[in-house]
Every structure is written in structure tokens, then in C-alpha cells.
Short mmCIF file of C-alpha atoms in Angstrom, two decimals:
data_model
loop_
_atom_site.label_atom_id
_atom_site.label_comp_id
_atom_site.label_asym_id
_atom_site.label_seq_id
_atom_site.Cartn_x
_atom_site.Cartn_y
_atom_site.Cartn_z
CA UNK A 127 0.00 0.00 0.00
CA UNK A 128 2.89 2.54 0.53
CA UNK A 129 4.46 1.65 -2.53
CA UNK A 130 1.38 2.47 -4.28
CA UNK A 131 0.68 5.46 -2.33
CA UNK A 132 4.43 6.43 -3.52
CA UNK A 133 3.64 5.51 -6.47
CA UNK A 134 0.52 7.58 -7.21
CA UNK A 135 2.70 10.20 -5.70
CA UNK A 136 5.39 10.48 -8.21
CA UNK A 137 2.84 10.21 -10.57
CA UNK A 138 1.15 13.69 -9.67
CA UNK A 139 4.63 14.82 -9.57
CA UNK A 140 5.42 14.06 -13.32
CA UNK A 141 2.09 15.42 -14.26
CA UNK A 142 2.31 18.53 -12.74
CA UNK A 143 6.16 18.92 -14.25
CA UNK A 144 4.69 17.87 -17.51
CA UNK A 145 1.69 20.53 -17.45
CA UNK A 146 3.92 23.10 -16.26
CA UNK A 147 6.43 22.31 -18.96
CA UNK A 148 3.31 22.69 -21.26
CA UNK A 149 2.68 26.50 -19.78
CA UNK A 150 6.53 28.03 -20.11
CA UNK A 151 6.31 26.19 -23.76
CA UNK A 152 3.61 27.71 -24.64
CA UNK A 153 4.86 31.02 -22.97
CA UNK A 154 7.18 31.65 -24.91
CA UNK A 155 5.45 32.11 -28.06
CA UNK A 156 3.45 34.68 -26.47
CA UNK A 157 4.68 38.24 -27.55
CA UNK A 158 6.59 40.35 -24.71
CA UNK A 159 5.39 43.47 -26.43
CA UNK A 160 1.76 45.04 -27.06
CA UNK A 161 0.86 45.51 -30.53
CA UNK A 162 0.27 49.42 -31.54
CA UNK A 163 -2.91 50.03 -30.57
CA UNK A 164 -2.95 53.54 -32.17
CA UNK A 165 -3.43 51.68 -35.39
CA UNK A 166 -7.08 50.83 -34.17
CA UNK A 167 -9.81 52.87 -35.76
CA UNK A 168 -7.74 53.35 -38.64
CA UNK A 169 -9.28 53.85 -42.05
CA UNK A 170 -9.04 50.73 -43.36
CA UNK A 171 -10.58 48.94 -39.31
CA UNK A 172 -13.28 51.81 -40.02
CA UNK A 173 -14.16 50.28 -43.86
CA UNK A 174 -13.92 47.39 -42.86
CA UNK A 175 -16.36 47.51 -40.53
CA UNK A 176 -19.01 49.55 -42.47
CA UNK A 177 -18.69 46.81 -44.99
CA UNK A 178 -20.34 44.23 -42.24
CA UNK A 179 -22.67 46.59 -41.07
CA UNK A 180 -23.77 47.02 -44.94
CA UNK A 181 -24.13 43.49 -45.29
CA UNK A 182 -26.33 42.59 -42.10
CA UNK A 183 -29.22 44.84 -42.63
CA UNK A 184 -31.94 42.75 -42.57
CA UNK A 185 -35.38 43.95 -45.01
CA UNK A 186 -37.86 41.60 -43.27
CA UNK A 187 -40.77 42.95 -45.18
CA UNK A 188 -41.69 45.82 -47.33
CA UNK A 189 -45.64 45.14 -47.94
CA UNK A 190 -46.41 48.54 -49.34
CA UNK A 191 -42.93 49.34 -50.45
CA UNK A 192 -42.47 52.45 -49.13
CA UNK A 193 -38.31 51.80 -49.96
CA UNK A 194 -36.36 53.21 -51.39
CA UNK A 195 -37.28 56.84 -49.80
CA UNK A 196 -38.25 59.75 -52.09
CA UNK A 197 -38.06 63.51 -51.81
CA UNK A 198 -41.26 62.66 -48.71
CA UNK A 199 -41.06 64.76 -46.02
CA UNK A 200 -39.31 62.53 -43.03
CA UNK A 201 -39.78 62.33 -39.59
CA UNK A 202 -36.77 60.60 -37.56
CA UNK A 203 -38.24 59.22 -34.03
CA UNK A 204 -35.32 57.60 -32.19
CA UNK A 205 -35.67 55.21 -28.81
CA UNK A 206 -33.37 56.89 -26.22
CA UNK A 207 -31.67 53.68 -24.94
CA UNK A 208 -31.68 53.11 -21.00
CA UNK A 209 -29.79 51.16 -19.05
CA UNK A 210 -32.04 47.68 -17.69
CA UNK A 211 -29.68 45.98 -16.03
CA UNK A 212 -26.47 47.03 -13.55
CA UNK A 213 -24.40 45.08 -16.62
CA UNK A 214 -26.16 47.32 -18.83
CA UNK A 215 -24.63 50.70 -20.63
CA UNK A 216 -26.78 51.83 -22.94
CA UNK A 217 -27.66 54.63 -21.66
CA UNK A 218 -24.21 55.78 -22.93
CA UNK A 219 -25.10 55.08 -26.60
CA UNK A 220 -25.64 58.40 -29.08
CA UNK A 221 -27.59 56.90 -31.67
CA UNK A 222 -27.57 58.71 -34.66
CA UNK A 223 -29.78 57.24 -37.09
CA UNK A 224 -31.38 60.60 -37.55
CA UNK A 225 -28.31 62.07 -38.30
CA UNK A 226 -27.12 59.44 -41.07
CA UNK A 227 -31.10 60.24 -42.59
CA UNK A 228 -30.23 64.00 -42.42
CA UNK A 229 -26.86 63.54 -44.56
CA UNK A 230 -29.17 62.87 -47.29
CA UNK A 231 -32.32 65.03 -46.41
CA UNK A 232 -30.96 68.31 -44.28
CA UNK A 233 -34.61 68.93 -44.36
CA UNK A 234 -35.66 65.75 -41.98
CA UNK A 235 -36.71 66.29 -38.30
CA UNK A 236 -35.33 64.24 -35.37
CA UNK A 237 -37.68 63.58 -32.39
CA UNK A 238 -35.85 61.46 -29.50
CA UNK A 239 -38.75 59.30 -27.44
CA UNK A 240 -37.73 57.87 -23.77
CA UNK A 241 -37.67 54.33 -23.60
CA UNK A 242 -41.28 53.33 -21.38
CA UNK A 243 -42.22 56.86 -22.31
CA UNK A 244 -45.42 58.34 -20.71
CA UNK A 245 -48.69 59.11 -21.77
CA UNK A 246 -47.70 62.80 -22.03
CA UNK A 247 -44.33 62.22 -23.99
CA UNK A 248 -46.29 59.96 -26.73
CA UNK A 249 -49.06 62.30 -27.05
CA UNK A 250 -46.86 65.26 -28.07
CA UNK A 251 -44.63 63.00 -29.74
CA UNK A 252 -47.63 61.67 -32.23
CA UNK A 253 -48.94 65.25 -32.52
CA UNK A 254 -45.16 66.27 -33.92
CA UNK A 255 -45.50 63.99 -36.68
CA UNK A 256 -48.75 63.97 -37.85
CA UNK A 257 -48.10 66.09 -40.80
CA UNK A 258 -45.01 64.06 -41.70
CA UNK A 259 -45.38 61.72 -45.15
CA UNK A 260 -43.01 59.09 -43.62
CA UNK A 261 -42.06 58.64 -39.91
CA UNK A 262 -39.04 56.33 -39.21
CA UNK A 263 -38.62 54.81 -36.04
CA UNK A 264 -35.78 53.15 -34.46
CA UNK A 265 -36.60 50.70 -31.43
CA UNK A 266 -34.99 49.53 -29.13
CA UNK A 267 -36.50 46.42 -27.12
CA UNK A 268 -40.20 47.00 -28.11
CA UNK A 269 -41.12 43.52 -27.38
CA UNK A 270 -40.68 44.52 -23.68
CA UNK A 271 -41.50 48.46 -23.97
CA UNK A 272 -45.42 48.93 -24.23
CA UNK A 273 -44.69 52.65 -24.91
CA UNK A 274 -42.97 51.52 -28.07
CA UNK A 275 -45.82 49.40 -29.21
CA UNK A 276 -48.41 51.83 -28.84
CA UNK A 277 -46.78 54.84 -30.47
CA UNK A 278 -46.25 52.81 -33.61
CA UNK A 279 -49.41 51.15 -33.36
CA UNK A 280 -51.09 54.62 -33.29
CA UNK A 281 -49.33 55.64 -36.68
CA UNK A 282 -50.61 52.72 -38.26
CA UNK A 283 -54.14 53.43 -36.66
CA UNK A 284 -54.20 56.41 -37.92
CA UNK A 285 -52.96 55.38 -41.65
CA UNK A 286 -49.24 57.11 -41.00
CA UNK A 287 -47.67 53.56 -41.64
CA UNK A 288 -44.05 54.08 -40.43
CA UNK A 289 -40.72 52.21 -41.59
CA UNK A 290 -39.86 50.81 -38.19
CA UNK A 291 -35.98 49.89 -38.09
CA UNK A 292 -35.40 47.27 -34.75
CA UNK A 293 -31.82 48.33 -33.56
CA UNK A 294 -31.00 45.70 -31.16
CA UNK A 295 -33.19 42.24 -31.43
CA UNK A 296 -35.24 41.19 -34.66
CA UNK A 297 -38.18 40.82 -31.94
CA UNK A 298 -39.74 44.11 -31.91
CA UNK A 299 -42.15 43.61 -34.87
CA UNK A 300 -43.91 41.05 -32.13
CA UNK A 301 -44.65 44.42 -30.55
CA UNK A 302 -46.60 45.72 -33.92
CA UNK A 303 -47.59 43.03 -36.38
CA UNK A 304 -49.18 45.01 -38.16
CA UNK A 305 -46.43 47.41 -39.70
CA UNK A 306 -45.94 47.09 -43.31
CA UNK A 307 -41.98 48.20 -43.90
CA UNK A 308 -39.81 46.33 -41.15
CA UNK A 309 -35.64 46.37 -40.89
CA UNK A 310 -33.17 44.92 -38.49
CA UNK A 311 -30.18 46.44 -37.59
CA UNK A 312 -29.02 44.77 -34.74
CA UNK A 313 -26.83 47.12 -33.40
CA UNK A 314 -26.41 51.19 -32.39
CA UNK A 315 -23.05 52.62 -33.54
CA UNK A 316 -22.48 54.79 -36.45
CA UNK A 317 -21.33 52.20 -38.84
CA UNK A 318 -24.95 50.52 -38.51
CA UNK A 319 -27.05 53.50 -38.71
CA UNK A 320 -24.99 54.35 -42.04
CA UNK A 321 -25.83 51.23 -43.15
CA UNK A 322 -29.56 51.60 -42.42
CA UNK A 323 -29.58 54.92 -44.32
CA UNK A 324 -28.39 53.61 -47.46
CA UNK A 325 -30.58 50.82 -47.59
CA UNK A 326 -33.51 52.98 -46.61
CA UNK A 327 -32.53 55.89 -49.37
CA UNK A 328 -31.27 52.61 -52.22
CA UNK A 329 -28.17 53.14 -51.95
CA UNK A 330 -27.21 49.36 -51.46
CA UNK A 331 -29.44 46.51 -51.26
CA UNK A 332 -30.62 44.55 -47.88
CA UNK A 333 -28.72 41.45 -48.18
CA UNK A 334 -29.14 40.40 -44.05
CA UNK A 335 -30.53 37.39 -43.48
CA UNK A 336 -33.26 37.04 -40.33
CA UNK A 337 -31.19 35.04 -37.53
CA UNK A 338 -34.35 33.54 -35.81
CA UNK A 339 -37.95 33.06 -36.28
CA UNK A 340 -40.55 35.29 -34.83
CA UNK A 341 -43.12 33.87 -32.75
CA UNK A 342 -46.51 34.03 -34.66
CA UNK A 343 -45.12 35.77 -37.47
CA UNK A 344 -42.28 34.50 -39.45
CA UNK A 345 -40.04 31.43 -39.55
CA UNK A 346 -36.30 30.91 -39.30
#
């Protein structure tokens, strides 16, 4: 019995020489220097990545095919992101898909709406783009925001259908079935909301593909 306790002994010895042998190996082909970071954001990281962000808007339907976008006058209503979660930092996020609309049309109006906005915020918000031919709306998590829901809902009550781009998850429409021009972004920096304003003016094409299926509405 001691012999095999000595034995098993030993044993743990070689294995732990062995793995630790493994470590410095593999140590040394690790660099000793960081790389340049100045060299990130650089021209070519930045076409890079408006390249993917081209490629992953998603058109999930265009019923009355309001795209591409004329000489209408636009109304830009943006979701101002909030943090739901300690983890969470969107509330940090400038979102500026009103912005990337106005590079084309100067003469389009921005109207940021809180995220679970109140009764009074939606009512002036709906009376500030009544007059509007097209209202675009970027949510943000409408499938768990019934403020969301109900503002578009009222445009399409009232026959103001809007082109509703989801800028996180592809689950909004759940929200409002009912809206005819539907895009998903999934995501809020600048390279994304470019790439939302030249699909939405034909600049390029909508070449995303829809990552899930919607409950009660579409399939993978």
C-alpha cells in the first residue's frame, strides 16, 4: 500500500512537471510586447467595418414598399436607450440614425422618445409627426416596452404607416404586427445607422438574413 501510495505520488509529480512544462512552452510564443494600438480605428478597421454593417441589414418585409425613400417629407423618431440591467450601458449610446437620414435630407426632423415613455411624452410626440409623409422609427426592445408598441401602433391606426428599423433584437415587430416596412439592424453605432440609411434611401441593397424566427409571425 505505501508503494502504491508512492507511487501515485510520483505520478502527480510528473504530471504537474509535464503541465507546467506545457505553460513556459507555450509562454514563450506569447509576444513580450503590445501591438500598436494607435493603429485601431484606422481607415481601413473603419471600412472594414461599415462593410459588415452594410451586409447585415436585414429587409424583413416591405408590404407597401415604401423603400427606397423619395423627396417625402421625413420624420426621424429615435428610442433613447436606457440602461435595464447594472451590466447594462446603454444609456451611454448616441444613436444617430437621424443624423445618417439627415446627410441625405438636411430637411428631416429628429424627435428622440424615452424608452417606457409616458402618456404625455407619446401624445406630443404623435402630434409632432402627424403632418409628416413618412415617420421612421428606431426601437430599441419593443417587445418589452409597451410605450414603443403603442406609439407605432397609433401611426398605423391612424394610416401614417411608419418604416420601423429594430436596432437591437429582430423581436420588436412582435410588438406591432401590423407594420408594413420592417428592418433589423441589430446594433447602435455609427457604422450601422450608415448602413440603415443607405438601404432605406437605395443606396445598397438589404442582403441580411433574419437570424431567428418570430413567434406568430415568421419562420427561421
Amino acid at each position: 500500500v505505501v508503494d502504491q501510495v508512492g507511487l501515485v505520488g510520483r505520478m502527480k509529480m510528473l504530471f504537474n512537471e509535464a503541465s507546467i512544462a506545457r505553460i513556459r512552452h507555450a509562454q514563450k510564443k506569447l509576444p513580450t510586447q503590445l501591438p500598436d494600438l494607435t493603429v485601431v480605428g484606422a481607415e481601413e478597421h473603419l471600412t472594414v467595418a461599415q462593410e459588415i454593417a452594410d451586409r447585415s441589414i436585414t429587409l424583413v418585409r416591405d408590404v407597401t414598399e415604401q423603400l427606397p425613400l423619395g423627396y417625402e417629407s421625413l420624420a426621424v423618431v429615435t428610442i433613447t436607450p436606457k440602461n435595464l440591467t447594472p451590466a447594462d450601458t446603454s444609456a451611454d449610446a448616441q444613436i444617430r440614425l437621424a443624423e445618417a437620414v439627415q446627410k441625405r435630407r438636411p430637411d428631416a426632423k429628429a424627435f428622440p422618445l424615452s424608452y417606457q415613455a409616458g402618456k404625455d411624452e407619446l401624445r406630443s410626440i404623435l402630434e409632432a409627426t402627424h403632418d409628416f409623409d413618412k415617420v421612421i422609427v428606431g426601437t430599441i426592445g419593443a417587445d418589452k416596452d409597451e410605450s414603443q408598441a403603442e406609439f407605432v401602433n397609433a401611426l398605423i391606426a391612424r394610416d401614417q404607416q411608419p418604416i420601423v428599423i429594430a436596432l437591437r433584437t429582430p423581436y420588436d415587430l412582435v410588438a406591432f404586427p401590423g407594420v408594413d416596412t420592417y428592418l433589423c439592424a441589430y446594433g447602435l453605432r455609427d457604422v450601422t445607422t450608415e448602413a440603415v440609411a443607405r438601404v432605406l434611401f437605395g443606396e445598397i441593397e438589404a442582403t441580411g438574413v433574419l437570424p431567428c424566427a418570430l413567434p406568430g409571425l415568421l419562420p427561421s
